[in-house]
PDB file of C-alpha atoms in Angstrom:
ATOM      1  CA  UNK H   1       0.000   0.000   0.000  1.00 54.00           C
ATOM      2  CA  UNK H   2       2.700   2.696   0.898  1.00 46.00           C
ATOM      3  CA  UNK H   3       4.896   1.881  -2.530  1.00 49.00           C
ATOM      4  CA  UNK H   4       1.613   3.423  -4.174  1.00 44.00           C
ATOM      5  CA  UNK H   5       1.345   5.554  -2.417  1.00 41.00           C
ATOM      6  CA  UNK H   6       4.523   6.590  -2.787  1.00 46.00           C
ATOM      7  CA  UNK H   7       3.893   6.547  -6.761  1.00 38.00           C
ATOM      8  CA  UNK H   8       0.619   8.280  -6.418  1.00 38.00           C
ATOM      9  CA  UNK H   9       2.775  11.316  -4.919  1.00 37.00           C
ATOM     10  CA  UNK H  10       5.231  11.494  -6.883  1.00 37.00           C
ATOM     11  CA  UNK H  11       2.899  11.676 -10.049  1.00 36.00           C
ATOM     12  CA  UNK H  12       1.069  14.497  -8.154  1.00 38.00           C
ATOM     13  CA  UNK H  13       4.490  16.179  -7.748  1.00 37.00           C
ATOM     14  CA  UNK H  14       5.339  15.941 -11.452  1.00 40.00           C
ATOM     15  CA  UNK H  15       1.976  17.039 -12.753  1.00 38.00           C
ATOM     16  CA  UNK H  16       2.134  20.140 -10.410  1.00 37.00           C
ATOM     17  CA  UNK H  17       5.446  21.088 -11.023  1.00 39.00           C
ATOM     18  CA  UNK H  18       5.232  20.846 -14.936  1.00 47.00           C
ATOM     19  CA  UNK H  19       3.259  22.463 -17.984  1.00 64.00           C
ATOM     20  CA  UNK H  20       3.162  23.116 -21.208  1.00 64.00           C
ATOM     21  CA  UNK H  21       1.157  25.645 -23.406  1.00 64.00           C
ATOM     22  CA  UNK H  22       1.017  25.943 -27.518  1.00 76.00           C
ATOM     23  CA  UNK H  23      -0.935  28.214 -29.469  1.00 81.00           C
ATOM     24  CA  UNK H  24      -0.994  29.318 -33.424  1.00 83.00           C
ATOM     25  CA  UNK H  25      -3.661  31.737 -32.655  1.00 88.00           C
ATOM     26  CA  UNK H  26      -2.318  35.329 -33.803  1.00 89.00           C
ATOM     27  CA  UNK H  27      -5.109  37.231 -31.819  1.00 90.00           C
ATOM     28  CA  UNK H  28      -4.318  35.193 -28.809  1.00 88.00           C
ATOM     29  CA  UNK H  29      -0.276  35.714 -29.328  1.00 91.00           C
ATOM     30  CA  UNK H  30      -0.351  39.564 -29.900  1.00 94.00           C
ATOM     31  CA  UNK H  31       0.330  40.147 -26.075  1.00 93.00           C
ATOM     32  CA  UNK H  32       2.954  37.292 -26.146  1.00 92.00           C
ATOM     33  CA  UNK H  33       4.712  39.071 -28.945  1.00 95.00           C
ATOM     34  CA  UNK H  34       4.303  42.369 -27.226  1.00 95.00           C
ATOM     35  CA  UNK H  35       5.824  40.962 -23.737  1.00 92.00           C
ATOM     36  CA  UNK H  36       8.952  39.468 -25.546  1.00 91.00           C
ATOM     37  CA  UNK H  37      10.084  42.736 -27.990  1.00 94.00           C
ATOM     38  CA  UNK H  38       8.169  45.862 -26.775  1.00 94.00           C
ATOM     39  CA  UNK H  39       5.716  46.338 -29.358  1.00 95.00           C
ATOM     40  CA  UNK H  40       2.688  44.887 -30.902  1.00 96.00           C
ATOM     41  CA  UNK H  41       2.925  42.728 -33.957  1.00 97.00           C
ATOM     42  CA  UNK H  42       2.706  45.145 -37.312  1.00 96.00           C
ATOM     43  CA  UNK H  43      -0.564  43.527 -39.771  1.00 95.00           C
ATOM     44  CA  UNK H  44       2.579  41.901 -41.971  1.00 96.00           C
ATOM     45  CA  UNK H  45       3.428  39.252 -39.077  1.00 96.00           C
ATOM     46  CA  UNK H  46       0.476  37.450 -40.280  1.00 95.00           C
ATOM     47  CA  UNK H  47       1.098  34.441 -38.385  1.00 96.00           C
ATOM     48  CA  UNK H  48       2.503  33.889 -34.574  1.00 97.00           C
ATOM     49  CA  UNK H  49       2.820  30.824 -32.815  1.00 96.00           C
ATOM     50  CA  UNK H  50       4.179  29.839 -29.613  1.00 95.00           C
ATOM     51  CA  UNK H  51       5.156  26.738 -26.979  1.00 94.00           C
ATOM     52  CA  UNK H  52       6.151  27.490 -23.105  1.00 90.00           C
ATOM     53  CA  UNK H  53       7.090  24.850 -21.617  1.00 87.00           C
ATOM     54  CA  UNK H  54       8.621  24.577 -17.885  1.00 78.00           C
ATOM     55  CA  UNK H  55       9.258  21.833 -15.252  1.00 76.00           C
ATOM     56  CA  UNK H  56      10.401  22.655 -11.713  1.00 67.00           C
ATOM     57  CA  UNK H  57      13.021  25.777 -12.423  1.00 74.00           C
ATOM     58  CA  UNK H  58      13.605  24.881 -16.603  1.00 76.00           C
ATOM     59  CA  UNK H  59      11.622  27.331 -18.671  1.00 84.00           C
ATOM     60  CA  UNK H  60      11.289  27.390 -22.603  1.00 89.00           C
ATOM     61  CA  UNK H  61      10.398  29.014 -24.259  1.00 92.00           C
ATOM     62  CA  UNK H  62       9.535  28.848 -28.519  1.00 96.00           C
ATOM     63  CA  UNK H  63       8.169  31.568 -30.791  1.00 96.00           C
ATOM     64  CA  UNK H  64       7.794  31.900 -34.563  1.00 97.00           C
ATOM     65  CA  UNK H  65       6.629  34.857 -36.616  1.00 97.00           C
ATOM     66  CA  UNK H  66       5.924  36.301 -40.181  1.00 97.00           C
ATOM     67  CA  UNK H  67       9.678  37.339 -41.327  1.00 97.00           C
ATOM     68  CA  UNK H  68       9.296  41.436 -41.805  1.00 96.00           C
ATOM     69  CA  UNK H  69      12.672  42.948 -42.504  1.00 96.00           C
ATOM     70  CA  UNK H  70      11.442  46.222 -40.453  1.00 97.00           C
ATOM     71  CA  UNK H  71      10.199  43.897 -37.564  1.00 97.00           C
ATOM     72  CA  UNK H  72      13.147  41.986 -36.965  1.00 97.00           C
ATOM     73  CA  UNK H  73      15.073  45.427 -37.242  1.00 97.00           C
ATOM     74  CA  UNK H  74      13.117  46.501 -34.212  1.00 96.00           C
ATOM     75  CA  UNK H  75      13.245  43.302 -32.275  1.00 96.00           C
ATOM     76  CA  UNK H  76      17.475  43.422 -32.944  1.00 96.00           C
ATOM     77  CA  UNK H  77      17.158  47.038 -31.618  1.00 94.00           C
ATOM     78  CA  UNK H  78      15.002  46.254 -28.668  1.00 92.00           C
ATOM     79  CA  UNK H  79      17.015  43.342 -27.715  1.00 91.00           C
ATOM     80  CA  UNK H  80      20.417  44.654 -27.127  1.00 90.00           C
ATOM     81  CA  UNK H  81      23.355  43.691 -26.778  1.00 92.00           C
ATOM     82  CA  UNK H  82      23.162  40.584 -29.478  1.00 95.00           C
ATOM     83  CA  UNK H  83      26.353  38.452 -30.475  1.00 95.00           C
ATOM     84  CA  UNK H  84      25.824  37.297 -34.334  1.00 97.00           C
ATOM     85  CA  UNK H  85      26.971  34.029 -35.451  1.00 97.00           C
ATOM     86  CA  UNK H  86      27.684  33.469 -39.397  1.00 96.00           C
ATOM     87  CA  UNK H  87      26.323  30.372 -40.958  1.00 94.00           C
ATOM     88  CA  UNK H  88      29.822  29.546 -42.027  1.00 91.00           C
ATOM     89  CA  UNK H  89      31.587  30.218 -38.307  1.00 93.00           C
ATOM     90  CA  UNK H  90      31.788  27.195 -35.423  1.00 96.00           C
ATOM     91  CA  UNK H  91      29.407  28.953 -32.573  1.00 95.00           C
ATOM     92  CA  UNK H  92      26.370  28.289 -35.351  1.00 96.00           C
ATOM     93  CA  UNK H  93      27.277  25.076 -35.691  1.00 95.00           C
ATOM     94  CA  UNK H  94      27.250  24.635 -31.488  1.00 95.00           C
ATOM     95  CA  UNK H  95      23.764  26.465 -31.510  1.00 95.00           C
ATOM     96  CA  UNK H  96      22.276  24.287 -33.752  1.00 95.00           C
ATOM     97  CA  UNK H  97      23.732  21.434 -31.541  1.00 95.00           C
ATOM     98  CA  UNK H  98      22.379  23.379 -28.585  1.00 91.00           C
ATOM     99  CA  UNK H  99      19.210  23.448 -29.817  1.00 94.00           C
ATOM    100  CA  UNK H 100      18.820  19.768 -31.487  1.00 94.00           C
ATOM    101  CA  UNK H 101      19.387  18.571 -27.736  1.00 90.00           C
ATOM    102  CA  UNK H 102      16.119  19.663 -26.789  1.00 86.00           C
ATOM    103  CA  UNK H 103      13.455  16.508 -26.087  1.00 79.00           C
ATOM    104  CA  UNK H 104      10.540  18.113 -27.319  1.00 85.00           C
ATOM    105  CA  UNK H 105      10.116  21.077 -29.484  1.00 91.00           C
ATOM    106  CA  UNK H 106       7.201  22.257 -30.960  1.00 93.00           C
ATOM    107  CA  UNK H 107       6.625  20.692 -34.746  1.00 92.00           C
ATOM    108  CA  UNK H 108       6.944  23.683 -36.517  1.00 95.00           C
ATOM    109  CA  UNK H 109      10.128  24.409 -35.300  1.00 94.00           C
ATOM    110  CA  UNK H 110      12.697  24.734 -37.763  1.00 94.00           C
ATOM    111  CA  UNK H 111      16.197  24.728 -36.878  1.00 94.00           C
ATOM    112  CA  UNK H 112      18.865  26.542 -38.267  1.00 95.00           C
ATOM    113  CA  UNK H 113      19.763  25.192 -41.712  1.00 93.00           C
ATOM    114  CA  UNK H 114      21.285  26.563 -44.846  1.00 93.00           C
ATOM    115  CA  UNK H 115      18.692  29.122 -45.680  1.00 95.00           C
ATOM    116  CA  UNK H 116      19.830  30.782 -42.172  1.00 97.00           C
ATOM    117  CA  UNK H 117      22.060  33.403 -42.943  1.00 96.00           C
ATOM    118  CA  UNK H 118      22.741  34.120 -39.131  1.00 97.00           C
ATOM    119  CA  UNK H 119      21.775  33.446 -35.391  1.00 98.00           C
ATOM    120  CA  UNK H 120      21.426  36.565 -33.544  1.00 97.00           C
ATOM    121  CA  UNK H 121      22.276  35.005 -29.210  1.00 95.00           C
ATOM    122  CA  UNK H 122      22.899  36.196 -26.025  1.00 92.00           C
ATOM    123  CA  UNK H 123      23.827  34.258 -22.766  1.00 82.00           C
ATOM    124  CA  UNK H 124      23.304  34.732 -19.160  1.00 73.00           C
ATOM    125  CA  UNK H 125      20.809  37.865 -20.027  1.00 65.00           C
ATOM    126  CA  UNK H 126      18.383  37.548 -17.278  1.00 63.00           C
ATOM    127  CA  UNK H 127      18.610  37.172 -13.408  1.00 67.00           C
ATOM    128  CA  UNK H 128      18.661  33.691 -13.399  1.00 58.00           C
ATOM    129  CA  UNK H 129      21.097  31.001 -13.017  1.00 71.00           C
ATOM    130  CA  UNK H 130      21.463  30.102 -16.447  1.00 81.00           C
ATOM    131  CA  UNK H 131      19.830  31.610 -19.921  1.00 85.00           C
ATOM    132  CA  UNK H 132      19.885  31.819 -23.897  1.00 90.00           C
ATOM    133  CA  UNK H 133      18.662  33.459 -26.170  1.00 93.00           C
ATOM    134  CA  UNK H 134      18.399  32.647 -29.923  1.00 96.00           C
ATOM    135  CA  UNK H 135      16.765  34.430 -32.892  1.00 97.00           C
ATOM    136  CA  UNK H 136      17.148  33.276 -36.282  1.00 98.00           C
ATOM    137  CA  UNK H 137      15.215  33.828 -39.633  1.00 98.00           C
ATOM    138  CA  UNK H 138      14.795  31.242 -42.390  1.00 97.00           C
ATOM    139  CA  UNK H 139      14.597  32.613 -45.969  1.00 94.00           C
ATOM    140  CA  UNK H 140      12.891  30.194 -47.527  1.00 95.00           C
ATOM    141  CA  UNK H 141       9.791  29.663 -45.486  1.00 95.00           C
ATOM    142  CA  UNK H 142       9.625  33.761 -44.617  1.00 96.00           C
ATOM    143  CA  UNK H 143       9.223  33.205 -40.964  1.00 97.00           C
ATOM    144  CA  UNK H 144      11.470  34.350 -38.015  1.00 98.00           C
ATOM    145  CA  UNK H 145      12.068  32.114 -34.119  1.00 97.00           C
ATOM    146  CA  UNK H 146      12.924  32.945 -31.018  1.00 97.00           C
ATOM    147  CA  UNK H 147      14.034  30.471 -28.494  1.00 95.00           C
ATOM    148  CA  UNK H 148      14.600  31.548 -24.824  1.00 92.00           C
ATOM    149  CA  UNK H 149      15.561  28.983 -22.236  1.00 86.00           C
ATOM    150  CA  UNK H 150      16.463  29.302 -18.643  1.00 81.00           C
ATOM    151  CA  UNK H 151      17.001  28.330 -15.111  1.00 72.00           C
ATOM    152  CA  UNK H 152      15.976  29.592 -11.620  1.00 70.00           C
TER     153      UNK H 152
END
């Protein structure tokens, strides 16, 4: 009876301390994209979509956008201070390493691949023990991601 009992907490424990949330609805997403670079989304970021996902003191989180040369201007502005790393230089090969680790990104993620030009990062940006910070735009599918990931 205890060993269940035993099980039975420790599933409570996990389903408390975890959660997920996805979305593709751009109406629903406009304050999301407002909370992460400052402004609203501009009527040419036609779609938004986003995954949070956390357990315990991990946080991560995904978001993909409408490519908009003026937007991502803004967000590169906003962002400050951004390291760049060229498709053809080692530290974008070791982000898209970094970011193939993770065990479950959303589907429409697409990584970094040769219609990336460059990864805009950051590390160690917020008061936490650990964080990243990735932004990348693919050229062939017109649409722009953000992945932020951190711990407490």
């Amino acid at each position: 009876m205890w060993k269940y009992l035993i099980h039975l907490n420790v599933l409570i424990l996990f389903l408390c301390s975890s959660c997920a949330y996805e979305s593709q609805n751009r109406e629903k997403l406009e304050s999301s994209f407002e909370d992460n670079f400052g402004f609203k989304p501009p009527e040419s970021v036609k779609k938004i979509k986003l995954k949070n996902r956390g357990y315990f003191d991990f946080q991560v989180h995904y978001m993909s956008f409408t490519y908009d040369s003026n937007v991502l201007e803004k967000i590169i502005a906003h962002d400050q201070p951004l390291n760049i790393a060229e498709n053809d230089n080692v530290k974008f090969g070791n982000i898209i390493e970094e970011l193939k680790k993770d065990a479950s990104p959303p589907s429409w993620l697409d990584l970094p691949n040769k219609n990336v030009e460059q990864i805009y990062y950051k590390n160690d940006f917020l008061d936490h023990t650990f964080s990243e910070y990735y932004l990348w735009t693919n050229k062939e599918t017109e649409m722009t991601y953000l992945y932020v990931h951190f711990f407490d």
